[in-house]
Amino acid sequence: MNIQQELRDAARKLLAEGGVDQIIGWSSGSLPMSSTPLFAATKEEADDLIFDATCGSNLTVYFTKDRRQIARDGKKSGVVVKGCDARSIVLNLKENQIKRDDVVIIGVPCDGIIDRSKVEDKTGGREVLEFSDNGKNISVKGRGFDIDIPRTEVLSDSCISCVHPDAGMSDIFIGEPRGEQKTKDQYLSVEQFEELSAEERWERTKQEYSKCIRCYACRNVCPSCYCNECFVDQNDPQWIGKTLDLSDTIIFHVIRNLHVAGRCVECGSCERACPMDIRLLLLNRKVAKEVAERFGMETGVDPDAKPAMSDFREGEKQDFIMG
Amino acid sequence: MIRLEKDGFKNFIEELIAEYAVFAPVMKDGKHMFGNISSVEDIDSSRLNTEMSPKEIFFPHSEVLFEYDEDGIRVADGEKKPIAVWGMRGCDARSLRMLDKVFGGDGERPDNIKFEDPYWERRYGDSLIFSVACNEPLSTCFCNWFDSGPHDSAGADIFVVDIGDAFLMDAVSGKGEEFLKGLSGSGKASEKDKKKAAVIAEEAVSLLGKKTDLGELNDKLKGLFHKPIWDSVSAKCVNCGACSFTCSTCHCFDIQDESRKGRGKRVRIWDACMFPIFTKEASGHNPRSLSKERVRQRVMHKYSYFVDNHGEFLCTGCGRCISVCPVNLDIREVIREVLAS
Ligand code: SF4
Ligand code: SF4
Ligand code: SF4
Ligand code: SF4
């Protein structure tokens, strides 16, 4: 049985017998090579559920923040999660943003998510009108082109280095788990960046972040970014300038990065959401690498461990504390 | 209608640059947008629609309105040369006409309020817009819903059709006519050229999706303000600003005073009705605290309020909001849902 059918059956069953009010998953999007969040409350709606390499948004976001209260208000929701999304659920459980009884976690085996902007680079910006994926290559067709591209060349950065593609915590698992990936170079891109000179690092950082238009899509799709009032939205006092001046923009990104330190699950949702295709994940992963090295912790992997920033152990490295 | 050989294009752009500050589609750090060009090589026409709309030429994201210090207030000078835009698409040319109703001062409003924004006016007022017809519209294009189309010349000063080996240019405004009169290196378009352009136009139109009739849209929306439809329509929206900031017609802004000791500046910055702070009042109360209220506002402003105030929809069907939305909230589906309700 293919997983799509298995997923729909499981969803139907949960809606019928599991006391679940809705299943949050993905359905086909309105554009080729896209998916869109689906809130299925009936069996018929559950038949629109899909899971494939376009299902990139981290749906845990719908459990966080008042303004995304679709999964709140005492509702019980089933949610379809990839490995990274499940880590977001774990984090939000620990941070008391989700009640365990309110959520049924449906894990799906993930082979990596396609980064649309990488596909666009391959087609030279020509519009993709048809898309298929055979697990090894993707095929994209449009006016005047029909090309096969190895998946590895168009996967999201988050997926290239992903170690835990299966939901670590799930109530139901659809299909065969992929198992831990032995990615030796989990932080390769970070290490390569670290090796550059300070000037080169600054140049690249400047080049990326100067593209930012301050739309906050990165923040708003992030399940770890759920402050009731983001520092960006405060104006009394106002912490941060709102122009496209690089100093204003960089401050936004650096602060956001530090706010999700030890809390970012490296799902890549932010990077894929960015309309300017800014390579946001590099900084996040730099911070994640620090957290892994200093505290031996990967966000959302161990359901019982305290979040890195809420824990203190004697003998922890403290050389970063200034004084 | 005149015919400009592609061989003569370089010359044409050079002449244009001599007289105007010329903007055209460019590739900047991997993003396709309008930029101030200094030679024909800067132009990049690899994509049909730029990812950022050309509204930013006339209404930039952040604009210093004036600076002040102990010596007084200073308003920065505008561009010395008038602005010319090459490679605008019809939808975007129309969007500027819509924005002109807001900023330009000649907007017909029922309340007769006239306001002219000098920062807009000094850029758009004497600009020269070259609309280049879309021969291969995208699947996200829906300009035909607004009684327009890929070969619509509305909003342009000069309307251009790329017929392969040459550009055909037609004056749409008086300004455009003046310009074409003085243009060197061009000839008259032949009957054959015109026929070719007509065939291309027909093909372009056939590539568009099916048109939805919007005749009832405003009336429908008027009855929906308090209806539950907004719960379902807004469910997946994460309230970012991606749609508003890439939109060619969204034009809300915030005014910020950036003051240091003894000096400062007042800056106008794009804002979006999706942001929580957009309607937050000084008391702390926010009349649009919920996602659905903000989504409703965006839809109402575009397809109802603007129609009441200015007689047309505040949307051109450029489709940018559709391609950038991180959750694929497709405005066409919202419109269809409203019409079907
Ligand atoms: S910061 Fe980005 S990668 Fe990290 S959890 Fe948030 S959306 Fe995912
Ligand atoms: S999504 Fe991209 S453009 Fe928007 S605020 Fe984030 S980094 Fe900037
Ligand atoms: S419709 Fe899409 S782009 Fe617009 S605010 Fe909502 S999520 Fe962001
Ligand atoms: S609402 Fe969407 S389609 Fe309409 S003008 Fe704005 S970006 Fe274009």
mmCIF file of C-alpha atoms in Angstrom, chain A residues 28-32 34-37 39 57 61-62 66-70 116 120-121 124-129 143 207 210-211 213-217 219-221 229 232-235 238 240-245 248 273 275-277, chain B residues 28-31 33 46-48 51-52 56 61-62 136-140 207 231 235-242 245-246 254 256 258 265 267 269-270 274-277 280 289-291 294 322-324 326-330 332-333:
data_model
loop_
_atom_site.group_PDB
_atom_site.id
_atom_site.type_symbol
_atom_site.label_atom_id
_atom_site.label_comp_id
_atom_site.label_asym_id
_atom_site.label_seq_id
_atom_site.Cartn_x
_atom_site.Cartn_y
_atom_site.Cartn_z
ATOM 1 C CA SER A 28 -1.686 19.441 -3.271
ATOM 2 C CA GLY A 29 -1.008 23.109 -3.824
ATOM 3 C CA SER A 30 -2.449 25.289 -6.545
ATOM 4 C CA LEU A 31 0.901 25.483 -8.340
ATOM 5 C CA PRO A 32 2.990 22.687 -9.828
ATOM 6 C CA SER A 34 3.711 22.881 -4.344
ATOM 7 C CA SER A 35 1.711 21.705 -1.376
ATOM 8 C CA THR A 36 -0.529 23.594 0.987
ATOM 9 C CA PRO A 37 -1.559 23.042 4.601
ATOM 10 C CA PHE A 39 -7.084 21.146 8.028
ATOM 11 C CA SER A 57 6.070 23.648 5.731
ATOM 12 C CA VAL A 61 3.497 26.265 13.592
ATOM 13 C CA TYR A 62 -0.299 25.958 13.726
ATOM 14 C CA ASP A 66 -2.447 33.062 19.282
ATOM 15 C CA ARG A 67 -2.665 34.238 15.753
ATOM 16 C CA ARG A 68 -2.232 30.709 14.459
ATOM 17 C CA GLN A 69 -4.748 29.312 16.857
ATOM 18 C CA ILE A 70 -6.226 26.925 14.379
ATOM 19 C CA ARG A 116 11.930 25.473 -5.177
ATOM 20 C CA GLU A 120 14.379 27.535 -10.449
ATOM 21 C CA ASP A 121 18.138 27.960 -10.747
ATOM 22 C CA GLY A 124 17.045 29.296 -15.551
ATOM 23 C CA GLY A 125 13.959 30.826 -14.012
ATOM 24 C CA ARG A 126 11.599 29.270 -16.531
ATOM 25 C CA GLU A 127 8.332 28.277 -14.948
ATOM 26 C CA VAL A 128 7.843 24.651 -13.951
ATOM 27 C CA LEU A 129 4.476 23.407 -15.213
ATOM 28 C CA ARG A 143 7.574 25.585 -22.025
ATOM 29 C CA GLN A 207 25.435 39.850 0.509
ATOM 30 C CA SER A 210 21.097 42.832 2.238
ATOM 31 C CA LYS A 211 18.444 41.074 0.124
ATOM 32 C CA ILE A 213 12.787 42.903 2.587
ATOM 33 C CA ARG A 214 11.713 42.502 6.233
ATOM 34 C CA CYS A 215 8.557 40.561 5.419
ATOM 35 C CA TYR A 216 9.072 38.247 8.400
ATOM 36 C CA ALA A 217 7.911 35.155 6.550
ATOM 37 C CA ARG A 219 9.777 34.274 11.584
ATOM 38 C CA ASN A 220 6.124 33.581 10.959
ATOM 39 C CA VAL A 221 6.522 30.065 9.607
ATOM 40 C CA GLU A 229 4.789 40.011 20.959
ATOM 41 C CA VAL A 232 10.267 43.434 16.103
ATOM 42 C CA ASP A 233 6.650 44.382 16.749
ATOM 43 C CA GLN A 234 7.320 46.424 19.869
ATOM 44 C CA ASN A 235 7.469 50.174 19.565
ATOM 45 C CA GLN A 238 11.311 50.293 19.978
ATOM 46 C CA ILE A 240 15.034 47.826 16.319
ATOM 47 C CA GLY A 241 14.960 49.996 13.192
ATOM 48 C CA LYS A 242 12.571 48.968 10.457
ATOM 49 C CA THR A 243 14.340 50.121 7.341
ATOM 50 C CA LEU A 244 16.272 48.018 4.869
ATOM 51 C CA ASP A 245 19.471 49.479 6.216
ATOM 52 C CA ASP A 248 18.685 47.192 11.026
ATOM 53 C CA ALA A 273 9.591 30.555 3.003
ATOM 54 C CA PRO A 275 10.764 35.215 -0.903
ATOM 55 C CA MET A 276 14.277 36.512 -1.419
ATOM 56 C CA ASP A 277 15.855 33.048 -1.135
ATOM 57 C CA LYS B 28 20.762 41.087 -8.416
ATOM 58 C CA ASP B 29 22.278 38.443 -6.136
ATOM 59 C CA GLY B 30 20.114 35.819 -7.788
ATOM 60 C CA LYS B 31 16.895 37.805 -7.529
ATOM 61 C CA MET B 33 14.006 42.790 -9.877
ATOM 62 C CA SER B 46 15.140 35.695 -18.411
ATOM 63 C CA ARG B 47 11.964 35.749 -16.324
ATOM 64 C CA LEU B 48 8.595 37.060 -17.292
ATOM 65 C CA GLU B 51 10.173 38.831 -8.242
ATOM 66 C CA MET B 52 9.852 42.258 -6.640
ATOM 67 C CA GLU B 56 9.734 50.095 -5.421
ATOM 68 C CA HIS B 61 10.630 50.251 0.900
ATOM 69 C CA SER B 62 12.396 52.800 3.101
ATOM 70 C CA GLU B 136 4.265 33.731 -22.578
ATOM 71 C CA PRO B 137 2.229 34.481 -19.466
ATOM 72 C CA LEU B 138 2.830 32.403 -16.349
ATOM 73 C CA SER B 139 0.411 29.991 -14.733
ATOM 74 C CA THR B 140 0.085 32.475 -11.868
ATOM 75 C CA LEU B 207 -2.099 30.602 -22.557
ATOM 76 C CA ASP B 231 -12.096 31.445 9.451
ATOM 77 C CA ALA B 235 -6.771 29.204 8.385
ATOM 78 C CA LYS B 236 -3.414 28.539 6.813
ATOM 79 C CA CYS B 237 -2.173 32.121 6.552
ATOM 80 C CA VAL B 238 0.766 32.788 8.852
ATOM 81 C CA ASN B 239 0.359 36.578 8.569
ATOM 82 C CA CYS B 240 3.711 37.388 7.091
ATOM 83 C CA GLY B 241 4.325 40.300 4.779
ATOM 84 C CA ALA B 242 5.515 38.325 1.764
ATOM 85 C CA PHE B 245 5.656 43.383 0.043
ATOM 86 C CA THR B 246 5.907 41.719 -3.340
ATOM 87 C CA ASP B 254 4.569 53.391 8.474
ATOM 88 C CA GLN B 256 9.224 56.358 11.798
ATOM 89 C CA GLU B 258 14.842 57.946 13.869
ATOM 90 C CA LYS B 265 15.317 61.738 10.174
ATOM 91 C CA VAL B 267 11.468 57.691 7.292
ATOM 92 C CA ILE B 269 8.658 52.395 5.455
ATOM 93 C CA TRP B 270 6.441 49.775 3.846
ATOM 94 C CA MET B 274 -0.824 41.357 8.149
ATOM 95 C CA PHE B 275 1.489 42.579 10.888
ATOM 96 C CA PRO B 276 0.154 42.663 14.452
ATOM 97 C CA ILE B 277 1.448 46.162 15.093
ATOM 98 C CA LYS B 280 -2.271 48.420 17.389
ATOM 99 C CA SER B 289 -5.842 41.102 16.723
ATOM 100 C CA LEU B 290 -6.809 37.929 14.892
ATOM 101 C CA SER B 291 -5.359 36.467 11.741
ATOM 102 C CA ARG B 294 -6.166 40.810 8.891
ATOM 103 C CA ILE B 322 0.598 33.472 -5.316
ATOM 104 C CA SER B 323 4.144 32.513 -6.116
ATOM 105 C CA VAL B 324 5.690 33.847 -2.916
ATOM 106 C CA PRO B 326 4.961 30.201 1.940
ATOM 107 C CA VAL B 327 1.735 28.280 2.526
ATOM 108 C CA ASN B 328 0.314 28.570 -0.996
ATOM 109 C CA LEU B 329 -2.661 30.664 0.005
ATOM 110 C CA ASP B 330 -3.816 31.397 -3.529
ATOM 111 C CA ARG B 332 -7.636 33.255 -6.824
ATOM 112 C CA GLU B 333 -9.051 30.524 -4.628
#
